[in-house]
PDB file of C-alpha atoms in Angstrom:
ATOM      1  CA  MET A   1     -16.669  50.534   3.852  1.00  0.00           C
ATOM      2  CA  VAL A   2     -19.571  49.455   5.789  1.00  0.00           C
ATOM      3  CA  LYS A   3     -19.809  46.084   4.239  1.00  0.00           C
ATOM      4  CA  LEU A   4     -15.923  45.517   4.937  1.00  0.00           C
ATOM      5  CA  LEU A   5     -16.738  46.473   8.640  1.00  0.00           C
ATOM      6  CA  THR A   6     -19.760  44.254   8.747  1.00  0.00           C
ATOM      7  CA  LYS A   7     -17.365  41.648   7.552  1.00  0.00           C
ATOM      8  CA  GLY A   8     -14.964  41.980   9.877  1.00  0.00           C
ATOM      9  CA  ILE A   9     -17.256  42.234  12.907  1.00  0.00           C
ATOM     10  CA  LEU A  10     -18.842  39.024  11.904  1.00  0.00           C
ATOM     11  CA  THR A  11     -15.302  37.277  11.595  1.00  0.00           C
ATOM     12  CA  LEU A  12     -14.381  38.702  15.206  1.00  0.00           C
ATOM     13  CA  LEU A  13     -17.585  37.030  16.543  1.00  0.00           C
ATOM     14  CA  TYR A  14     -16.359  33.514  15.723  1.00  0.00           C
ATOM     15  CA  LEU A  15     -12.617  33.717  15.629  1.00  0.00           C
ATOM     16  CA  THR A  16     -10.144  34.257  18.354  1.00  0.00           C
ATOM     17  CA  SER A  17      -6.517  34.594  18.080  1.00  0.00           C
ATOM     18  CA  VAL A  18      -4.771  32.371  15.916  1.00  0.00           C
ATOM     19  CA  ALA A  19      -2.296  31.469  18.514  1.00  0.00           C
ATOM     20  CA  GLU A  20      -5.018  29.491  20.288  1.00  0.00           C
ATOM     21  CA  SER A  21      -5.375  26.933  17.493  1.00  0.00           C
ATOM     22  CA  ARG A  22      -1.803  25.912  17.973  1.00  0.00           C
ATOM     23  CA  GLU A  23      -3.160  23.401  20.715  1.00  0.00           C
ATOM     24  CA  PHE A  24      -4.612  21.425  17.704  1.00  0.00           C
ATOM     25  CA  ARG A  25      -3.386  22.260  14.384  1.00  0.00           C
ATOM     26  CA  PHE A  26      -2.226  25.531  12.724  1.00  0.00           C
ATOM     27  CA  ASP A  27      -4.856  25.239  10.067  1.00  0.00           C
ATOM     28  CA  TYR A  28      -7.777  25.308  12.548  1.00  0.00           C
ATOM     29  CA  THR A  29      -9.137  28.153  14.436  1.00  0.00           C
ATOM     30  CA  TYR A  30     -10.455  28.211  17.962  1.00  0.00           C
ATOM     31  CA  ASN A  31     -13.632  29.761  18.867  1.00  0.00           C
ATOM     32  CA  ASN A  32     -14.361  30.108  22.605  1.00  0.00           C
ATOM     33  CA  ASP A  33     -18.326  29.925  22.133  1.00  0.00           C
ATOM     34  CA  THR A  34     -18.299  26.089  20.421  1.00  0.00           C
ATOM     35  CA  GLU A  35     -15.271  24.991  22.590  1.00  0.00           C
ATOM     36  CA  GLY A  36     -13.517  23.845  19.563  1.00  0.00           C
ATOM     37  CA  TRP A  37     -11.688  24.549  16.293  1.00  0.00           C
ATOM     38  CA  TRP A  38     -12.963  25.197  12.796  1.00  0.00           C
ATOM     39  CA  LYS A  39     -11.347  24.468   9.170  1.00  0.00           C
ATOM     40  CA  LEU A  40     -13.238  25.706   5.909  1.00  0.00           C
ATOM     41  CA  HIS A  41     -12.564  23.332   3.016  1.00  0.00           C
ATOM     42  CA  ARG A  42     -13.440  25.897  -0.115  1.00  0.00           C
ATOM     43  CA  ILE A  43     -12.632  22.954  -2.618  1.00  0.00           C
ATOM     44  CA  PRO A  44     -15.859  21.476  -3.253  1.00  0.00           C
ATOM     45  CA  GLY A  45     -15.823  17.527  -2.664  1.00  0.00           C
ATOM     46  CA  THR A  46     -18.757  15.020  -2.436  1.00  0.00           C
ATOM     47  CA  TRP A  47     -20.470  14.130   1.240  1.00  0.00           C
ATOM     48  CA  ASN A  48     -18.389  11.152   1.707  1.00  0.00           C
ATOM     49  CA  GLU A  49     -15.213  12.822   0.650  1.00  0.00           C
ATOM     50  CA  ALA A  50     -15.856  15.530   2.989  1.00  0.00           C
ATOM     51  CA  ARG A  51     -16.642  13.108   5.665  1.00  0.00           C
ATOM     52  CA  LEU A  52     -13.346  11.206   5.164  1.00  0.00           C
ATOM     53  CA  ARG A  53     -11.197  14.689   4.865  1.00  0.00           C
ATOM     54  CA  CYS A  54     -12.503  15.577   8.110  1.00  0.00           C
ATOM     55  CA  HIS A  55     -11.862  12.187  10.029  1.00  0.00           C
ATOM     56  CA  ALA A  56      -8.366  12.301   8.775  1.00  0.00           C
ATOM     57  CA  GLU A  57      -7.706  15.503  10.199  1.00  0.00           C
ATOM     58  CA  GLY A  58      -8.817  14.386  13.405  1.00  0.00           C
ATOM     59  CA  ALA A  59     -12.159  16.216  13.249  1.00  0.00           C
ATOM     60  CA  VAL A  60     -15.535  15.629  12.055  1.00  0.00           C
ATOM     61  CA  LEU A  61     -17.746  16.821   9.315  1.00  0.00           C
ATOM     62  CA  ALA A  62     -19.461  20.135  11.037  1.00  0.00           C
ATOM     63  CA  SER A  63     -23.283  20.221  11.430  1.00  0.00           C
ATOM     64  CA  PRO A  64     -25.234  23.045  13.337  1.00  0.00           C
ATOM     65  CA  LEU A  65     -25.576  21.054  16.530  1.00  0.00           C
ATOM     66  CA  ASN A  66     -26.562  24.063  18.715  1.00  0.00           C
ATOM     67  CA  GLY A  67     -26.895  28.003  18.277  1.00  0.00           C
ATOM     68  CA  HIS A  68     -23.465  28.703  18.845  1.00  0.00           C
ATOM     69  CA  MET A  69     -22.505  26.199  16.038  1.00  0.00           C
ATOM     70  CA  LEU A  70     -24.791  27.477  13.638  1.00  0.00           C
ATOM     71  CA  ARG A  71     -23.656  31.140  14.107  1.00  0.00           C
ATOM     72  CA  VAL A  72     -20.325  30.054  13.473  1.00  0.00           C
ATOM     73  CA  MET A  73     -21.196  28.171  10.342  1.00  0.00           C
ATOM     74  CA  LYS A  74     -23.310  31.010   8.966  1.00  0.00           C
ATOM     75  CA  THR A  75     -20.289  33.541   9.663  1.00  0.00           C
ATOM     76  CA  ILE A  76     -17.867  31.411   7.668  1.00  0.00           C
ATOM     77  CA  MET A  77     -20.056  31.219   4.442  1.00  0.00           C
ATOM     78  CA  THR A  78     -21.029  34.927   4.619  1.00  0.00           C
ATOM     79  CA  THR A  79     -17.209  36.073   5.103  1.00  0.00           C
ATOM     80  CA  ASN A  80     -16.297  33.547   2.392  1.00  0.00           C
ATOM     81  CA  SER A  81     -19.043  34.452  -0.222  1.00  0.00           C
ATOM     82  CA  LEU A  82     -20.563  30.950  -0.075  1.00  0.00           C
ATOM     83  CA  GLN A  83     -23.561  31.607  -1.444  1.00  0.00           C
ATOM     84  CA  ARG A  84     -24.625  28.166  -2.536  1.00  0.00           C
ATOM     85  CA  GLY A  85     -24.066  26.859   0.934  1.00  0.00           C
ATOM     86  CA  ILE A  86     -21.920  23.833   2.470  1.00  0.00           C
ATOM     87  CA  PHE A  87     -22.407  20.281   3.099  1.00  0.00           C
ATOM     88  CA  SER A  88     -23.497  19.615   6.974  1.00  0.00           C
ATOM     89  CA  GLY A  89     -22.494  16.348   8.787  1.00  0.00           C
ATOM     90  CA  ILE A  90     -26.254  15.509   8.659  1.00  0.00           C
ATOM     91  CA  HIS A  91     -27.048  12.525   6.646  1.00  0.00           C
ATOM     92  CA  ALA A  92     -29.475   9.780   5.917  1.00  0.00           C
ATOM     93  CA  THR A  93     -27.074   7.607   4.193  1.00  0.00           C
ATOM     94  CA  LEU A  94     -27.234   4.695   6.626  1.00  0.00           C
ATOM     95  CA  SER A  95     -31.168   4.521   6.767  1.00  0.00           C
ATOM     96  CA  LYS A  96     -33.429   6.276   4.441  1.00  0.00           C
ATOM     97  CA  ALA A  97     -35.071   9.298   5.625  1.00  0.00           C
ATOM     98  CA  VAL A  98     -33.301   8.856   9.160  1.00  0.00           C
ATOM     99  CA  TYR A  99     -31.179  11.924   9.581  1.00  0.00           C
ATOM    100  CA  THR A 100     -28.652  12.220  12.052  1.00  0.00           C
ATOM    101  CA  SER A 101     -25.345  14.155  12.466  1.00  0.00           C
ATOM    102  CA  VAL A 102     -22.112  12.221  11.940  1.00  0.00           C
ATOM    103  CA  GLU A 103     -21.722  12.328  15.831  1.00  0.00           C
ATOM    104  CA  GLY A 104     -25.074  10.573  15.933  1.00  0.00           C
ATOM    105  CA  VAL A 105     -27.428  13.475  17.084  1.00  0.00           C
ATOM    106  CA  PRO A 106     -30.799  12.899  15.299  1.00  0.00           C
ATOM    107  CA  LEU A 107     -32.376  15.844  13.112  1.00  0.00           C
ATOM    108  CA  ALA A 108     -35.223  16.651  15.527  1.00  0.00           C
ATOM    109  CA  ARG A 109     -32.570  17.803  18.085  1.00  0.00           C
ATOM    110  CA  ILE A 110     -30.541  20.254  15.708  1.00  0.00           C
ATOM    111  CA  PRO A 111     -31.719  23.789  15.783  1.00  0.00           C
ATOM    112  CA  VAL A 112     -32.574  24.361  12.152  1.00  0.00           C
ATOM    113  CA  SER A 113     -35.274  24.962   9.735  1.00  0.00           C
ATOM    114  CA  TRP A 114     -35.965  23.720   6.192  1.00  0.00           C
ATOM    115  CA  ALA A 115     -35.482  26.014   2.993  1.00  0.00           C
ATOM    116  CA  PRO A 116     -38.909  26.725   1.242  1.00  0.00           C
ATOM    117  CA  GLY A 117     -40.125  23.501  -0.496  1.00  0.00           C
ATOM    118  CA  GLU A 118     -37.532  21.374   1.107  1.00  0.00           C
ATOM    119  CA  PRO A 119     -36.931  18.459   1.925  1.00  0.00           C
ATOM    120  CA  ASP A 120     -38.165  17.120  -1.502  1.00  0.00           C
ATOM    121  CA  ASN A 121     -36.140  13.974  -1.767  1.00  0.00           C
ATOM    122  CA  TYR A 122     -35.697  14.716  -5.676  1.00  0.00           C
ATOM    123  CA  GLU A 123     -35.897  11.327  -7.615  1.00  0.00           C
ATOM    124  CA  ASN A 124     -35.862   9.722  -4.378  1.00  0.00           C
ATOM    125  CA  ASN A 125     -32.077  10.113  -4.304  1.00  0.00           C
ATOM    126  CA  GLU A 126     -31.093  12.975  -1.811  1.00  0.00           C
ATOM    127  CA  SER A 127     -30.030  12.047   1.849  1.00  0.00           C
ATOM    128  CA  CYS A 128     -27.176  14.685   2.666  1.00  0.00           C
ATOM    129  CA  LEU A 129     -28.198  18.249   3.960  1.00  0.00           C
ATOM    130  CA  LEU A 130     -26.925  21.342   2.625  1.00  0.00           C
ATOM    131  CA  LEU A 131     -26.666  24.464   4.937  1.00  0.00           C
ATOM    132  CA  SER A 132     -27.394  27.867   3.490  1.00  0.00           C
ATOM    133  CA  PRO A 133     -25.901  31.109   4.527  1.00  0.00           C
ATOM    134  CA  ASN A 134     -29.269  32.207   6.168  1.00  0.00           C
ATOM    135  CA  GLY A 135     -29.309  29.050   8.105  1.00  0.00           C
ATOM    136  CA  THR A 136     -31.671  26.920   6.420  1.00  0.00           C
ATOM    137  CA  MET A 137     -31.346  23.383   5.389  1.00  0.00           C
ATOM    138  CA  ALA A 138     -32.212  21.495   1.952  1.00  0.00           C
ATOM    139  CA  ASP A 139     -31.737  17.947   1.142  1.00  0.00           C
ATOM    140  CA  VAL A 140     -29.315  17.239  -1.905  1.00  0.00           C
ATOM    141  CA  ASN A 141     -27.740  14.364  -3.568  1.00  0.00           C
ATOM    142  CA  CYS A 142     -24.731  13.202  -1.529  1.00  0.00           C
ATOM    143  CA  THR A 143     -22.702  12.819  -4.805  1.00  0.00           C
ATOM    144  CA  LYS A 144     -22.731  16.507  -5.500  1.00  0.00           C
ATOM    145  CA  VAL A 145     -20.021  18.537  -4.846  1.00  0.00           C
ATOM    146  CA  PHE A 146     -20.000  21.444  -2.257  1.00  0.00           C
ATOM    147  CA  PRO A 147     -17.619  23.135   0.028  1.00  0.00           C
ATOM    148  CA  TYR A 148     -17.443  22.029   3.580  1.00  0.00           C
ATOM    149  CA  ILE A 149     -16.455  22.781   7.099  1.00  0.00           C
ATOM    150  CA  CYS A 150     -14.620  20.241   9.731  1.00  0.00           C
ATOM    151  CA  TYR A 151     -14.920  20.878  13.401  1.00  0.00           C
ATOM    152  CA  LYS A 152     -12.756  19.345  16.211  1.00  0.00           C
ATOM    153  CA  LYS A 153     -14.164  19.600  19.826  1.00  0.00           C
ATOM    154  CA  ASP A 154     -12.134  20.396  22.446  1.00  0.00           C
ATOM    155  CA  THR A 155     -11.565  17.615  24.526  1.00  0.00           C
ATOM    156  CA  GLN A 156      -8.347  17.989  26.378  1.00  0.00           C
ATOM    157  CA  SER A 157      -6.331  16.115  23.812  1.00  0.00           C
ATOM    158  CA  VAL A 158      -2.635  16.781  24.252  1.00  0.00           C
ATOM    159  CA  VAL A 159      -0.322  17.361  21.235  1.00  0.00           C
ATOM    160  CA  GLN A 160       2.532  15.128  21.190  1.00  0.00           C
ATOM    161  CA  PRO A 161       5.955  17.260  21.344  1.00  0.00           C
ATOM    162  CA  GLU A 162       7.996  14.651  19.505  1.00  0.00           C
ATOM    163  CA  CYS A 163       5.370  14.573  16.412  1.00  0.00           C
ATOM    164  CA  GLY A 164       3.309  17.817  16.753  1.00  0.00           C
ATOM    165  CA  THR A 165      -0.139  15.977  16.519  1.00  0.00           C
ATOM    166  CA  ILE A 166      -2.889  14.778  18.774  1.00  0.00           C
ATOM    167  CA  ASP A 167      -2.862  11.235  16.909  1.00  0.00           C
ATOM    168  CA  THR A 168      -0.790   8.850  19.226  1.00  0.00           C
ATOM    169  CA  GLU A 169      -0.231   6.394  16.456  1.00  0.00           C
ATOM    170  CA  TYR A 170       2.475   8.554  15.157  1.00  0.00           C
ATOM    171  CA  PHE A 171       6.142   7.957  16.407  1.00  0.00           C
ATOM    172  CA  LEU A 172       9.424   9.560  16.190  1.00  0.00           C
ATOM    173  CA  GLU A 173      12.025   7.318  14.423  1.00  0.00           C
ATOM    174  CA  SER A 174      15.193   8.532  15.702  1.00  0.00           C
ATOM    175  CA  ARG A 175      17.411   7.144  12.654  1.00  0.00           C
ATOM    176  CA  THR A 176      15.343   9.384   9.968  1.00  0.00           C
ATOM    177  CA  GLY A 177      14.048  12.281  12.449  1.00  0.00           C
ATOM    178  CA  SER A 178      10.588  11.871  10.683  1.00  0.00           C
ATOM    179  CA  CYS A 179       7.257  10.444  12.372  1.00  0.00           C
ATOM    180  CA  TYR A 180       5.616   7.511  10.834  1.00  0.00           C
ATOM    181  CA  LYS A 181       2.174   5.873  11.034  1.00  0.00           C
ATOM    182  CA  PHE A 182       1.092   2.320  10.095  1.00  0.00           C
ATOM    183  CA  HIS A 183      -2.493   2.136   8.569  1.00  0.00           C
ATOM    184  CA  TYR A 184      -3.556  -1.322   8.992  1.00  0.00           C
ATOM    185  CA  ILE A 185      -7.036  -0.753   7.698  1.00  0.00           C
ATOM    186  CA  GLY A 186      -6.245  -0.907   3.929  1.00  0.00           C
ATOM    187  CA  GLN A 187      -7.000   1.670   1.512  1.00  0.00           C
ATOM    188  CA  THR A 188      -6.427   2.279  -2.327  1.00  0.00           C
ATOM    189  CA  TRP A 189      -3.383   4.003  -3.205  1.00  0.00           C
ATOM    190  CA  HIS A 190      -5.124   7.283  -3.929  1.00  0.00           C
ATOM    191  CA  GLN A 191      -6.889   7.128  -0.838  1.00  0.00           C
ATOM    192  CA  ALA A 192      -4.211   6.593   1.187  1.00  0.00           C
ATOM    193  CA  TYR A 193      -2.573   9.658  -0.275  1.00  0.00           C
ATOM    194  CA  MET A 194      -5.756  11.841   1.004  1.00  0.00           C
ATOM    195  CA  THR A 195      -5.587  10.128   4.403  1.00  0.00           C
ATOM    196  CA  CYS A 196      -1.572  11.239   4.872  1.00  0.00           C
ATOM    197  CA  ALA A 197      -1.891  14.437   3.508  1.00  0.00           C
ATOM    198  CA  ALA A 198      -4.911  15.206   5.910  1.00  0.00           C
ATOM    199  CA  GLU A 199      -2.747  14.018   8.751  1.00  0.00           C
ATOM    200  CA  GLY A 200      -0.249  16.641   7.884  1.00  0.00           C
ATOM    201  CA  GLY A 201       2.010  14.225   5.939  1.00  0.00           C
ATOM    202  CA  HIS A 202       2.483  12.257   3.155  1.00  0.00           C
ATOM    203  CA  LEU A 203       2.920   8.361   2.189  1.00  0.00           C
ATOM    204  CA  ALA A 204       6.280   7.436   3.326  1.00  0.00           C
ATOM    205  CA  ILE A 205       9.269   8.201   0.989  1.00  0.00           C
ATOM    206  CA  ILE A 206      12.198   5.886   1.450  1.00  0.00           C
ATOM    207  CA  ASN A 207      15.340   7.954   0.760  1.00  0.00           C
ATOM    208  CA  GLY A 208      17.968   5.288   1.574  1.00  0.00           C
ATOM    209  CA  PHE A 209      18.961   2.027   3.366  1.00  0.00           C
ATOM    210  CA  THR A 210      18.428   3.194   6.784  1.00  0.00           C
ATOM    211  CA  GLU A 211      14.894   4.247   6.063  1.00  0.00           C
ATOM    212  CA  ALA A 212      14.184   1.118   4.290  1.00  0.00           C
ATOM    213  CA  GLN A 213      15.017  -0.677   7.132  1.00  0.00           C
ATOM    214  CA  ALA A 214      13.101   1.246   9.659  1.00  0.00           C
ATOM    215  CA  ILE A 215       9.962   0.917   6.979  1.00  0.00           C
ATOM    216  CA  LYS A 216      10.563  -2.876   6.923  1.00  0.00           C
ATOM    217  CA  GLU A 217      10.625  -3.100  10.787  1.00  0.00           C
ATOM    218  CA  LEU A 218       7.683  -1.342  11.047  1.00  0.00           C
ATOM    219  CA  PHE A 219       5.736  -3.454   8.642  1.00  0.00           C
ATOM    220  CA  ALA A 220       6.883  -6.398  10.339  1.00  0.00           C
ATOM    221  CA  LYS A 221       5.094  -5.404  13.856  1.00  0.00           C
ATOM    222  CA  TYR A 222       1.708  -5.989  11.701  1.00  0.00           C
ATOM    223  CA  PRO A 223       1.458  -9.666  10.972  1.00  0.00           C
ATOM    224  CA  ALA A 224      -1.025 -10.421   8.095  1.00  0.00           C
ATOM    225  CA  ASN A 225      -3.764 -11.496  10.359  1.00  0.00           C
ATOM    226  CA  THR A 226      -3.839  -8.064  11.834  1.00  0.00           C
ATOM    227  CA  ILE A 227      -4.215  -6.315   8.651  1.00  0.00           C
ATOM    228  CA  MET A 228      -7.853  -5.391   7.203  1.00  0.00           C
ATOM    229  CA  ALA A 229      -7.148  -5.243   3.800  1.00  0.00           C
ATOM    230  CA  PHE A 230      -7.271  -7.557   0.363  1.00  0.00           C
ATOM    231  CA  GLY A 231      -3.497  -7.423   0.368  1.00  0.00           C
ATOM    232  CA  THR A 232      -1.415  -7.880   3.195  1.00  0.00           C
ATOM    233  CA  TYR A 233       2.192  -9.114   1.502  1.00  0.00           C
ATOM    234  CA  SER A 234       2.884  -5.310   0.438  1.00  0.00           C
ATOM    235  CA  VAL A 235       2.167  -1.753   1.771  1.00  0.00           C
ATOM    236  CA  PHE A 236       1.597   1.306  -0.095  1.00  0.00           C
ATOM    237  CA  LEU A 237       4.325   3.832  -0.072  1.00  0.00           C
ATOM    238  CA  GLY A 238       4.848   7.538  -1.581  1.00  0.00           C
ATOM    239  CA  PHE A 239       6.047   6.803  -5.183  1.00  0.00           C
ATOM    240  CA  SER A 240       4.218   6.142  -8.493  1.00  0.00           C
ATOM    241  CA  ASP A 241       4.979   5.772 -12.389  1.00  0.00           C
ATOM    242  CA  TRP A 242       2.844   9.071 -12.859  1.00  0.00           C
ATOM    243  CA  ASN A 243       3.355   9.152 -16.495  1.00  0.00           C
ATOM    244  CA  LYS A 244       2.980   5.430 -17.097  1.00  0.00           C
ATOM    245  CA  ASP A 245       6.460   5.193 -18.808  1.00  0.00           C
ATOM    246  CA  ASN A 246       8.198   3.556 -16.361  1.00  0.00           C
ATOM    247  CA  THR A 247       9.633   6.565 -14.714  1.00  0.00           C
ATOM    248  CA  TRP A 248       9.349   6.138 -10.887  1.00  0.00           C
ATOM    249  CA  VAL A 249       9.244   9.427  -8.787  1.00  0.00           C
ATOM    250  CA  THR A 250       8.126  10.165  -5.044  1.00  0.00           C
ATOM    251  CA  VAL A 251       5.042  11.952  -4.281  1.00  0.00           C
ATOM    252  CA  HIS A 252       7.016  15.158  -4.025  1.00  0.00           C
ATOM    253  CA  GLY A 253       8.321  14.601  -7.765  1.00  0.00           C
ATOM    254  CA  GLU A 254      11.685  13.493  -7.073  1.00  0.00           C
ATOM    255  CA  THR A 255      13.817  10.499  -8.296  1.00  0.00           C
ATOM    256  CA  LEU A 256      13.681   7.493  -5.977  1.00  0.00           C
ATOM    257  CA  GLY A 257      16.142   7.564  -3.318  1.00  0.00           C
ATOM    258  CA  TYR A 258      16.210   3.981  -2.678  1.00  0.00           C
ATOM    259  CA  ASN A 259      15.744   1.907  -5.724  1.00  0.00           C
ATOM    260  CA  ILE A 260      15.799  -1.664  -4.938  1.00  0.00           C
ATOM    261  CA  TRP A 261      13.256  -3.606  -6.458  1.00  0.00           C
ATOM    262  CA  SER A 262      12.238  -6.989  -5.529  1.00  0.00           C
ATOM    263  CA  PHE A 263      12.723  -9.958  -8.175  1.00  0.00           C
ATOM    264  CA  ASN A 264      11.014  -9.514 -11.391  1.00  0.00           C
ATOM    265  CA  GLN A 265       9.685  -5.995 -10.428  1.00  0.00           C
ATOM    266  CA  PRO A 266       8.307  -3.719 -11.603  1.00  0.00           C
ATOM    267  CA  ASP A 267       6.244  -6.197 -13.701  1.00  0.00           C
ATOM    268  CA  LYS A 268       3.603  -3.823 -14.627  1.00  0.00           C
ATOM    269  CA  SER A 269       0.905  -6.622 -14.307  1.00  0.00           C
ATOM    270  CA  GLN A 270      -1.732  -6.151 -17.086  1.00  0.00           C
ATOM    271  CA  GLN A 271       0.420  -2.907 -18.512  1.00  0.00           C
ATOM    272  CA  TYR A 272      -1.803  -3.120 -21.425  1.00  0.00           C
ATOM    273  CA  ASP A 273      -4.728  -1.739 -19.454  1.00  0.00           C
ATOM    274  CA  LEU A 274      -4.172   1.769 -18.468  1.00  0.00           C
ATOM    275  CA  VAL A 275      -6.646   1.583 -15.631  1.00  0.00           C
ATOM    276  CA  MET A 276      -5.749  -1.721 -14.105  1.00  0.00           C
ATOM    277  CA  GLY A 277      -2.035  -1.514 -14.564  1.00  0.00           C
ATOM    278  CA  GLN A 278       0.342  -1.401 -11.566  1.00  0.00           C
ATOM    279  CA  TRP A 279       1.386   2.262 -11.352  1.00  0.00           C
ATOM    280  CA  CYS A 280       1.598   3.042  -7.737  1.00  0.00           C
ATOM    281  CA  GLY A 281       4.563   1.949  -5.574  1.00  0.00           C
ATOM    282  CA  GLY A 282       4.963   0.210  -2.543  1.00  0.00           C
ATOM    283  CA  MET A 283       7.395  -2.486  -0.686  1.00  0.00           C
ATOM    284  CA  PHE A 284       6.971  -6.049   0.260  1.00  0.00           C
ATOM    285  CA  ARG A 285       7.668  -7.667   3.581  1.00  0.00           C
ATOM    286  CA  TRP A 286      11.086  -8.550   2.898  1.00  0.00           C
ATOM    287  CA  GLY A 287      12.056  -4.837   2.315  1.00  0.00           C
ATOM    288  CA  LEU A 288      12.286  -4.616  -1.526  1.00  0.00           C
ATOM    289  CA  LEU A 289       9.997  -2.388  -3.647  1.00  0.00           C
ATOM    290  CA  ASP A 290       6.839  -3.623  -5.365  1.00  0.00           C
ATOM    291  CA  ASP A 291       4.774  -1.863  -8.184  1.00  0.00           C
ATOM    292  CA  MET A 292       1.033  -2.294  -7.192  1.00  0.00           C
ATOM    293  CA  TRP A 293      -2.233  -1.413  -8.551  1.00  0.00           C
ATOM    294  CA  CYS A 294      -3.464   1.991  -7.301  1.00  0.00           C
ATOM    295  CA  ASP A 295      -7.123   1.377  -7.052  1.00  0.00           C
ATOM    296  CA  VAL A 296      -8.010  -2.059  -7.749  1.00  0.00           C
ATOM    297  CA  ILE A 297      -7.738  -3.624  -4.380  1.00  0.00           C
ATOM    298  CA  THR A 298      -6.636  -2.192  -0.761  1.00  0.00           C
ATOM    299  CA  PHE A 299      -3.420  -2.457   1.133  1.00  0.00           C
ATOM    300  CA  PRO A 300      -2.119  -1.317   4.158  1.00  0.00           C
ATOM    301  CA  PHE A 301       0.071   2.053   4.279  1.00  0.00           C
ATOM    302  CA  ILE A 302       2.420   4.343   6.082  1.00  0.00           C
ATOM    303  CA  CYS A 303       2.305   7.688   6.366  1.00  0.00           C
ATOM    304  CA  GLU A 304       5.323   9.758   7.246  1.00  0.00           C
ATOM    305  CA  LYS A 305       5.341  13.516   8.682  1.00  0.00           C
ATOM    306  CA  SER A 306       7.897  15.735   9.882  1.00  0.00           C
ATOM    307  CA  PRO A 307       7.304  16.756  13.601  1.00  0.00           C
ATOM    308  CA  ASP A 308       6.519  20.301  13.113  1.00  0.00           C
ATOM    309  CA  SER A 309       4.233  19.943  10.027  1.00  0.00           C
ATOM    310  CA  LEU A 310       1.096  20.948  11.659  1.00  0.00           C
ATOM    311  CA  LEU A 311       2.574  23.650  13.815  1.00  0.00           C
ATOM    312  CA  PRO A 312       2.381  27.423  12.855  1.00  0.00           C
ATOM    313  CA  LYS A 313       5.323  28.844  11.186  1.00  0.00           C
ATOM    314  CA  ALA A 314       7.893  30.780  13.534  1.00  0.00           C
TER     315      ALA A 314
END
């Protein structure tokens, strides 16, 4: 009983009412002392995966930049029994042994201490910092996997009522009732899938001719010279040949609502190679479907979200 009460008290120290988190997104919780929102990712990831996920959610990989933030992070670990610790946003991936947070705050200005025997830079290959529940730090290999916390500072960002997000690049398409965002900085299909999910949506799914026209018009707004990707002639969308048997389904596991392929497509280039084959879906600039390499080269992509996907359920 005492242990449960202690956990409850610790939780109250950093949580305010869930209602306050509605100003950002439903899966983040606001804390007054740190003037920002917090979210724990229990599923472990590499440091770079953690950084990218937090960034895609509109936040940063959390670091204990001050005493208040350190207390919140320790409390989250304690209440969730994360005894091994969590990745912090403090790293030296840009220059060996030059540690800063992802916001650029140098380690010397961050109120943490090293765990016994740390840092040891084991095998000269440890450039990320792990925060333990007792508040001490240890250097670890960035490719190892640990849970992590994302933090969004309250900067008076205004949530768009039409799309329910602070991301101003999303817009509501009246013809479909969905919100869309064109990512002109290319990624692989799997990276794009993660980015859209983190933004509260999914890779865009074309449900019919009207939506196909809307997607085609959106793509046309970005000429090839404005796109930062290897491929500029097609855009990744939310469908793939999951089983590699020419059965194309959406990322929601449904059959294609729009199934108009371009000439000679799908051609399954290098189909003899299960790794390099074109198993992911997209659209050519002229509005017809294309089978594309999932992870070989980067392409632009389009995310789709419902206006209420980041809002709490009523």
